[in-house]
Structure formats: C-alpha cells, structure tokens
Short mmCIF file of N, CA and C and ligand atoms in Angstrom, two decimals:
data_model
loop_
_atom_site.label_atom_id
_atom_site.label_comp_id
_atom_site.label_asym_id
_atom_site.label_seq_id
_atom_site.Cartn_x
_atom_site.Cartn_y
_atom_site.Cartn_z
N MET A 1 0.81 -1.22 0.00
CA MET A 1 0.00 0.00 0.00
C MET A 1 0.85 1.28 0.00
N TYR A 2 2.13 1.15 0.32
CA TYR A 2 3.01 2.33 0.30
C TYR A 2 3.83 2.39 -0.98
N SER A 3 4.20 3.63 -1.40
CA SER A 3 5.05 3.78 -2.58
C SER A 3 6.48 3.33 -2.22
N GLU A 4 7.24 3.06 -3.29
CA GLU A 4 8.66 2.68 -3.13
C GLU A 4 9.40 3.70 -2.28
N LYS A 5 9.11 4.98 -2.59
CA LYS A 5 9.82 6.08 -1.93
C LYS A 5 9.55 6.09 -0.42
N VAL A 6 8.30 5.86 -0.07
CA VAL A 6 7.94 5.82 1.35
C VAL A 6 8.72 4.71 2.05
N MET A 7 8.75 3.53 1.43
CA MET A 7 9.42 2.40 2.06
C MET A 7 10.93 2.65 2.19
N LYS A 8 11.49 3.29 1.16
CA LYS A 8 12.93 3.57 1.18
C LYS A 8 13.27 4.52 2.34
N LEU A 9 12.48 5.57 2.50
CA LEU A 9 12.75 6.53 3.57
C LEU A 9 12.45 5.93 4.94
N PHE A 10 11.48 5.05 4.99
CA PHE A 10 11.18 4.39 6.26
C PHE A 10 12.37 3.53 6.69
N ARG A 11 12.97 2.85 5.72
CA ARG A 11 14.11 1.98 6.06
C ARG A 11 15.38 2.78 6.34
N HIS A 12 15.57 3.87 5.59
CA HIS A 12 16.77 4.69 5.74
C HIS A 12 16.38 6.16 5.86
N PRO A 13 15.77 6.54 6.98
CA PRO A 13 15.32 7.93 7.10
C PRO A 13 16.49 8.92 7.17
N HIS A 14 16.26 10.10 6.63
CA HIS A 14 17.27 11.17 6.69
C HIS A 14 17.01 12.03 7.92
N ASN A 15 18.09 12.57 8.49
CA ASN A 15 17.99 13.55 9.58
C ASN A 15 17.24 13.04 10.81
N MET A 16 17.41 11.78 11.12
CA MET A 16 16.75 11.25 12.31
C MET A 16 17.66 11.48 13.51
N GLY A 17 17.07 11.88 14.62
CA GLY A 17 17.86 12.10 15.83
C GLY A 17 17.45 13.39 16.49
N LYS A 18 18.37 13.89 17.30
CA LYS A 18 18.07 15.02 18.17
C LYS A 18 19.11 16.11 17.93
N ILE A 19 18.74 17.38 18.11
CA ILE A 19 19.75 18.45 18.13
C ILE A 19 19.81 18.93 19.58
N GLU A 20 21.02 18.93 20.15
CA GLU A 20 21.16 19.44 21.52
C GLU A 20 20.99 20.96 21.49
N ASN A 21 20.33 21.52 22.48
CA ASN A 21 20.04 22.95 22.55
C ASN A 21 19.51 23.50 21.23
N PRO A 22 18.39 23.00 20.78
CA PRO A 22 17.85 23.51 19.50
C PRO A 22 17.35 24.95 19.64
N ASP A 23 17.32 25.68 18.53
CA ASP A 23 16.74 27.03 18.56
C ASP A 23 15.22 26.94 18.62
N GLY A 24 14.67 25.86 18.09
CA GLY A 24 13.22 25.66 18.14
C GLY A 24 12.91 24.19 18.26
N LEU A 25 11.88 23.89 19.06
CA LEU A 25 11.46 22.50 19.22
C LEU A 25 9.95 22.43 19.04
N GLY A 26 9.54 21.56 18.15
CA GLY A 26 8.10 21.36 17.94
C GLY A 26 7.73 19.97 18.39
N LYS A 27 6.70 19.89 19.23
CA LYS A 27 6.22 18.57 19.65
C LYS A 27 4.75 18.48 19.26
N VAL A 28 4.45 17.49 18.47
CA VAL A 28 3.04 17.35 18.09
C VAL A 28 2.61 15.90 18.29
N GLY A 29 1.35 15.76 18.67
CA GLY A 29 0.77 14.43 18.84
C GLY A 29 -0.32 14.26 17.81
N ASN A 30 -0.49 13.06 17.36
CA ASN A 30 -1.54 12.78 16.39
C ASN A 30 -2.78 12.29 17.15
N PRO A 31 -3.84 13.12 17.16
CA PRO A 31 -5.02 12.73 17.95
C PRO A 31 -5.68 11.46 17.42
N VAL A 32 -5.46 11.16 16.14
CA VAL A 32 -6.12 9.99 15.55
C VAL A 32 -5.54 8.69 16.09
N CYS A 33 -4.18 8.65 16.23
CA CYS A 33 -3.57 7.38 16.62
C CYS A 33 -2.76 7.46 17.91
N GLY A 34 -2.50 8.69 18.40
CA GLY A 34 -1.74 8.84 19.63
C GLY A 34 -0.23 8.87 19.43
N ASP A 35 0.24 8.84 18.17
CA ASP A 35 1.68 8.89 17.91
C ASP A 35 2.23 10.30 18.14
N VAL A 36 3.54 10.37 18.41
CA VAL A 36 4.16 11.65 18.76
C VAL A 36 5.39 11.92 17.90
N MET A 37 5.61 13.19 17.57
CA MET A 37 6.79 13.58 16.79
C MET A 37 7.44 14.83 17.38
N TYR A 38 8.76 14.83 17.38
CA TYR A 38 9.53 16.01 17.80
C TYR A 38 10.34 16.48 16.60
N ILE A 39 10.31 17.80 16.36
CA ILE A 39 11.15 18.38 15.30
C ILE A 39 12.07 19.39 15.96
N TYR A 40 13.36 19.27 15.72
CA TYR A 40 14.38 20.18 16.28
C TYR A 40 14.94 21.02 15.14
N ILE A 41 15.07 22.33 15.36
CA ILE A 41 15.70 23.17 14.33
C ILE A 41 16.83 24.04 14.90
N LYS A 42 17.82 24.26 14.05
CA LYS A 42 18.86 25.25 14.31
C LYS A 42 18.66 26.32 13.26
N VAL A 43 18.64 27.57 13.68
CA VAL A 43 18.38 28.65 12.75
C VAL A 43 19.65 29.44 12.49
N GLY A 44 19.92 29.73 11.22
CA GLY A 44 21.08 30.54 10.84
C GLY A 44 20.62 31.65 9.91
N LYS A 45 21.58 32.32 9.27
CA LYS A 45 21.23 33.43 8.36
C LYS A 45 21.70 33.08 6.95
N ASN A 46 20.94 33.50 5.96
CA ASN A 46 21.43 33.35 4.58
C ASN A 46 22.17 34.64 4.17
N LYS A 47 22.59 34.71 2.91
CA LYS A 47 23.39 35.86 2.47
C LYS A 47 22.63 37.18 2.60
N GLU A 48 21.30 37.10 2.45
CA GLU A 48 20.49 38.33 2.58
C GLU A 48 20.16 38.66 4.04
N GLY A 49 20.69 37.87 4.96
CA GLY A 49 20.45 38.12 6.38
C GLY A 49 19.13 37.59 6.88
N LYS A 50 18.49 36.75 6.06
CA LYS A 50 17.19 36.18 6.50
C LYS A 50 17.43 34.91 7.31
N ASP A 51 16.50 34.66 8.24
CA ASP A 51 16.58 33.44 9.05
C ASP A 51 16.30 32.22 8.18
N ILE A 52 17.21 31.25 8.24
CA ILE A 52 16.98 30.00 7.51
C ILE A 52 17.13 28.80 8.44
N ILE A 53 16.57 27.70 8.01
CA ILE A 53 16.73 26.45 8.76
C ILE A 53 18.08 25.85 8.37
N GLU A 54 19.02 26.00 9.29
CA GLU A 54 20.38 25.55 9.01
C GLU A 54 20.50 24.04 9.21
N ASP A 55 19.83 23.57 10.27
CA ASP A 55 19.84 22.14 10.53
C ASP A 55 18.49 21.74 11.10
N ILE A 56 18.11 20.51 10.82
CA ILE A 56 16.80 20.04 11.29
C ILE A 56 16.86 18.54 11.49
N LYS A 57 16.31 18.10 12.60
CA LYS A 57 16.27 16.66 12.87
C LYS A 57 14.91 16.30 13.46
N PHE A 58 14.60 15.02 13.43
CA PHE A 58 13.31 14.59 13.98
C PHE A 58 13.44 13.31 14.79
N GLU A 59 12.52 13.18 15.73
CA GLU A 59 12.33 11.91 16.43
C GLU A 59 10.84 11.62 16.33
N THR A 60 10.50 10.52 15.76
CA THR A 60 9.09 10.19 15.55
C THR A 60 8.78 8.82 16.12
N PHE A 61 7.75 8.79 16.93
CA PHE A 61 7.29 7.53 17.48
C PHE A 61 5.96 7.26 16.81
N GLY A 62 6.03 6.66 15.63
CA GLY A 62 4.81 6.48 14.87
C GLY A 62 4.95 5.45 13.78
N CYS A 63 4.03 5.50 12.85
CA CYS A 63 3.92 4.47 11.81
C CYS A 63 4.91 4.73 10.66
N VAL A 64 4.87 3.84 9.69
CA VAL A 64 5.72 3.95 8.49
C VAL A 64 5.54 5.31 7.83
N ALA A 65 4.29 5.72 7.66
CA ALA A 65 4.01 7.00 6.98
C ALA A 65 4.55 8.17 7.80
N ALA A 66 4.44 8.08 9.12
CA ALA A 66 4.91 9.18 9.97
C ALA A 66 6.42 9.32 9.88
N ILE A 67 7.14 8.22 9.82
CA ILE A 67 8.61 8.27 9.72
C ILE A 67 9.01 8.80 8.34
N ALA A 68 8.38 8.31 7.30
CA ALA A 68 8.72 8.75 5.94
C ALA A 68 8.39 10.23 5.74
N THR A 69 7.26 10.69 6.27
CA THR A 69 6.90 12.10 6.09
C THR A 69 7.83 12.99 6.93
N SER A 70 8.25 12.52 8.09
CA SER A 70 9.19 13.30 8.92
C SER A 70 10.50 13.48 8.16
N SER A 71 10.99 12.37 7.62
CA SER A 71 12.24 12.43 6.87
C SER A 71 12.10 13.38 5.68
N MET A 72 10.97 13.28 4.98
CA MET A 72 10.78 14.13 3.79
C MET A 72 10.70 15.60 4.17
N ILE A 73 10.01 15.92 5.26
CA ILE A 73 9.87 17.34 5.60
C ILE A 73 11.21 17.93 6.03
N THR A 74 12.07 17.13 6.65
CA THR A 74 13.37 17.68 7.04
C THR A 74 14.19 17.99 5.77
N ASP A 75 14.09 17.11 4.76
CA ASP A 75 14.81 17.37 3.51
C ASP A 75 14.25 18.61 2.81
N LEU A 76 12.91 18.75 2.85
CA LEU A 76 12.29 19.88 2.16
C LEU A 76 12.61 21.21 2.85
N ALA A 77 12.71 21.17 4.18
CA ALA A 77 12.85 22.42 4.95
C ALA A 77 14.30 22.90 5.04
N LYS A 78 15.25 21.98 5.00
CA LYS A 78 16.65 22.35 5.21
C LYS A 78 17.11 23.40 4.21
N GLY A 79 17.69 24.48 4.71
CA GLY A 79 18.20 25.55 3.84
C GLY A 79 17.16 26.58 3.45
N LYS A 80 15.88 26.31 3.75
CA LYS A 80 14.83 27.27 3.39
C LYS A 80 14.72 28.38 4.44
N THR A 81 14.17 29.54 4.01
CA THR A 81 13.89 30.57 5.00
C THR A 81 12.71 30.09 5.85
N LEU A 82 12.55 30.69 7.04
CA LEU A 82 11.46 30.26 7.91
C LEU A 82 10.11 30.46 7.22
N GLU A 83 9.98 31.56 6.47
CA GLU A 83 8.71 31.83 5.78
C GLU A 83 8.42 30.75 4.74
N GLU A 84 9.48 30.36 4.00
CA GLU A 84 9.28 29.31 2.98
C GLU A 84 8.93 27.98 3.64
N ALA A 85 9.65 27.68 4.72
CA ALA A 85 9.45 26.39 5.40
C ALA A 85 8.03 26.27 5.96
N GLU A 86 7.52 27.41 6.45
CA GLU A 86 6.17 27.40 7.03
C GLU A 86 5.10 27.09 6.00
N LYS A 87 5.43 27.36 4.75
CA LYS A 87 4.41 27.15 3.70
C LYS A 87 4.35 25.71 3.21
N ILE A 88 5.24 24.85 3.70
CA ILE A 88 5.20 23.45 3.26
C ILE A 88 3.94 22.80 3.85
N THR A 89 3.13 22.23 2.98
CA THR A 89 1.87 21.63 3.44
C THR A 89 1.97 20.11 3.47
N ARG A 90 0.98 19.50 4.04
CA ARG A 90 0.98 18.03 4.08
C ARG A 90 0.85 17.47 2.67
N ASP A 91 0.19 18.23 1.78
CA ASP A 91 0.07 17.75 0.40
C ASP A 91 1.43 17.80 -0.30
N ASP A 92 2.23 18.83 -0.02
CA ASP A 92 3.58 18.90 -0.61
C ASP A 92 4.36 17.66 -0.18
N VAL A 93 4.26 17.33 1.10
CA VAL A 93 5.00 16.20 1.64
C VAL A 93 4.53 14.90 0.97
N ALA A 94 3.22 14.72 0.90
CA ALA A 94 2.67 13.50 0.31
C ALA A 94 3.04 13.41 -1.18
N ASP A 95 3.00 14.55 -1.89
CA ASP A 95 3.35 14.54 -3.32
C ASP A 95 4.80 14.10 -3.52
N CYS A 96 5.70 14.61 -2.68
CA CYS A 96 7.11 14.26 -2.80
C CYS A 96 7.34 12.78 -2.50
N LEU A 97 6.41 12.18 -1.81
CA LEU A 97 6.54 10.75 -1.47
C LEU A 97 5.79 9.88 -2.47
N GLU A 98 5.38 10.50 -3.58
CA GLU A 98 4.60 9.80 -4.61
C GLU A 98 3.29 9.28 -4.04
N GLY A 99 2.70 10.09 -3.17
CA GLY A 99 1.39 9.77 -2.64
C GLY A 99 1.42 8.92 -1.39
N LEU A 100 0.34 9.05 -0.62
CA LEU A 100 0.17 8.23 0.59
C LEU A 100 -1.23 7.62 0.51
N PRO A 101 -1.40 6.46 1.09
CA PRO A 101 -2.75 5.89 1.11
C PRO A 101 -3.69 6.87 1.83
N PRO A 102 -4.92 7.07 1.34
CA PRO A 102 -5.83 8.07 1.95
C PRO A 102 -5.96 7.94 3.46
N ILE A 103 -6.00 6.73 3.98
CA ILE A 103 -6.17 6.61 5.44
C ILE A 103 -4.91 7.02 6.19
N LYS A 104 -3.81 7.25 5.46
CA LYS A 104 -2.55 7.65 6.11
C LYS A 104 -2.27 9.14 5.95
N MET A 105 -3.18 9.88 5.31
CA MET A 105 -2.92 11.31 5.11
C MET A 105 -2.81 12.05 6.45
N HIS A 106 -3.54 11.61 7.45
CA HIS A 106 -3.47 12.30 8.76
C HIS A 106 -2.05 12.23 9.32
N CYS A 107 -1.29 11.19 8.97
CA CYS A 107 0.07 11.05 9.48
C CYS A 107 0.98 12.13 8.91
N SER A 108 0.69 12.57 7.67
CA SER A 108 1.56 13.58 7.07
C SER A 108 1.28 14.95 7.67
N ASN A 109 0.12 15.11 8.31
CA ASN A 109 -0.17 16.35 9.02
C ASN A 109 0.80 16.56 10.16
N LEU A 110 1.18 15.46 10.76
CA LEU A 110 2.07 15.49 11.91
C LEU A 110 3.38 16.18 11.54
N ALA A 111 3.93 15.83 10.40
CA ALA A 111 5.21 16.40 9.96
C ALA A 111 5.07 17.89 9.69
N ALA A 112 4.03 18.27 8.96
CA ALA A 112 3.85 19.70 8.61
C ALA A 112 3.58 20.50 9.88
N ASP A 113 2.77 19.96 10.78
CA ASP A 113 2.47 20.67 12.03
C ASP A 113 3.69 20.74 12.95
N GLY A 114 4.49 19.68 12.95
CA GLY A 114 5.69 19.65 13.79
C GLY A 114 6.67 20.73 13.38
N LEU A 115 6.83 20.90 12.09
CA LEU A 115 7.74 21.93 11.58
C LEU A 115 7.23 23.33 11.95
N LYS A 116 5.93 23.53 11.77
CA LYS A 116 5.35 24.85 12.13
C LYS A 116 5.52 25.11 13.62
N ALA A 117 5.34 24.09 14.42
CA ALA A 117 5.46 24.24 15.88
C ALA A 117 6.90 24.59 16.26
N ALA A 118 7.87 23.99 15.57
CA ALA A 118 9.29 24.28 15.88
C ALA A 118 9.62 25.73 15.51
N ILE A 119 9.09 26.20 14.39
CA ILE A 119 9.34 27.59 13.97
C ILE A 119 8.66 28.55 14.96
N ALA A 120 7.44 28.22 15.37
CA ALA A 120 6.71 29.07 16.33
C ALA A 120 7.49 29.13 17.65
N ASP A 121 8.05 28.01 18.07
CA ASP A 121 8.81 27.96 19.32
C ASP A 121 10.05 28.85 19.21
N TYR A 122 10.72 28.79 18.05
CA TYR A 122 11.90 29.63 17.84
C TYR A 122 11.52 31.11 17.96
N ARG A 123 10.41 31.49 17.31
CA ARG A 123 9.99 32.91 17.33
C ARG A 123 9.64 33.35 18.76
N LYS A 124 8.99 32.48 19.49
CA LYS A 124 8.58 32.80 20.86
C LYS A 124 9.81 33.02 21.73
N LYS A 125 10.79 32.12 21.59
CA LYS A 125 12.02 32.23 22.39
C LYS A 125 12.77 33.50 22.06
N ARG A 126 12.80 33.86 20.77
CA ARG A 126 13.53 35.04 20.35
C ARG A 126 12.88 36.31 20.89
N GLN A 127 11.54 36.32 20.89
CA GLN A 127 10.83 37.48 21.42
C GLN A 127 11.08 37.66 22.91
N ALA A 128 11.22 36.54 23.59
CA ALA A 128 11.39 36.57 25.04
C ALA A 128 12.76 37.12 25.44
N LYS A 129 13.71 37.12 24.47
CA LYS A 129 15.07 37.54 24.80
C LYS A 129 15.19 39.05 24.96
FE1 FES B 201 0.11 7.32 13.86
FE2 FES B 201 0.51 7.29 11.28
S1 FES B 201 -0.71 5.93 12.41
S2 FES B 201 1.21 8.72 12.70
#
C-alpha cells in the first residue's frame, strides 16, 4: 500500500535524531492514533540576512508513513527561510513521497504541524530575549 519512496525513507530515514540545545522544538501528537513527533531546528542566516533552517532533525514515534513524512519534511525544509518552510503543506510532503494511502494522510499532518510548531517555538524564544 506504500510507494517505493515511502518504504525507502522508512528503512533509511534522513535527519533522524536530536539536536542538543535547539533554537526551536516542535512537539506534536496525532489525535487519531496517539503517535508523537519532535522536530528540532537550528536557525542561521542566509546571504540576505534572512533566518533560515540551518539544521533540522526529527524523532518520531509512529507508523511507516509518519517516519517517511518526517524524513521528507526535514529534507524539504533544510536551507529554506522560515517563511518558505512554514508554507510546506501536508500535500507537498505527500506529493514528494509519490502519494500516501488516503487513510494515512493524517500522518503527514504530523510532519507539517511539527515543523510549524518548531518555527513558532523559535519565534517565541527570540521574542522573550
Ligand atoms: Fe500514527 Fe501514522 S498511524 S502517525
């Protein structure tokens, strides 16, 4: 039921793990199944002085689709400005994975929401400084 690409990333996910002292941390739970995902980001500057996602890692306690979508979103977000990264939708993630079974689309929400939560956390921390 999964595409080749999903299975490949599930077996060999990219950017899996933790970043110590991240600039932003997003924790999201999937209300449908109870699975949990953490997204860690390090923020740097690009040549124009804009905030970009310099490094990103994930820890996901979930299904095949959740691991593959986490891996895909980290690849999509790396090097992007925060504004660009925020615009990544669950459909972008699913499209890059050559589709997900309809009953698994809720799992791809976790990745998109986790990234948004990590960016929101970074902004909140920066404002507090
Ligand atoms: Fe829980 Fe997919 S079934 S994230």
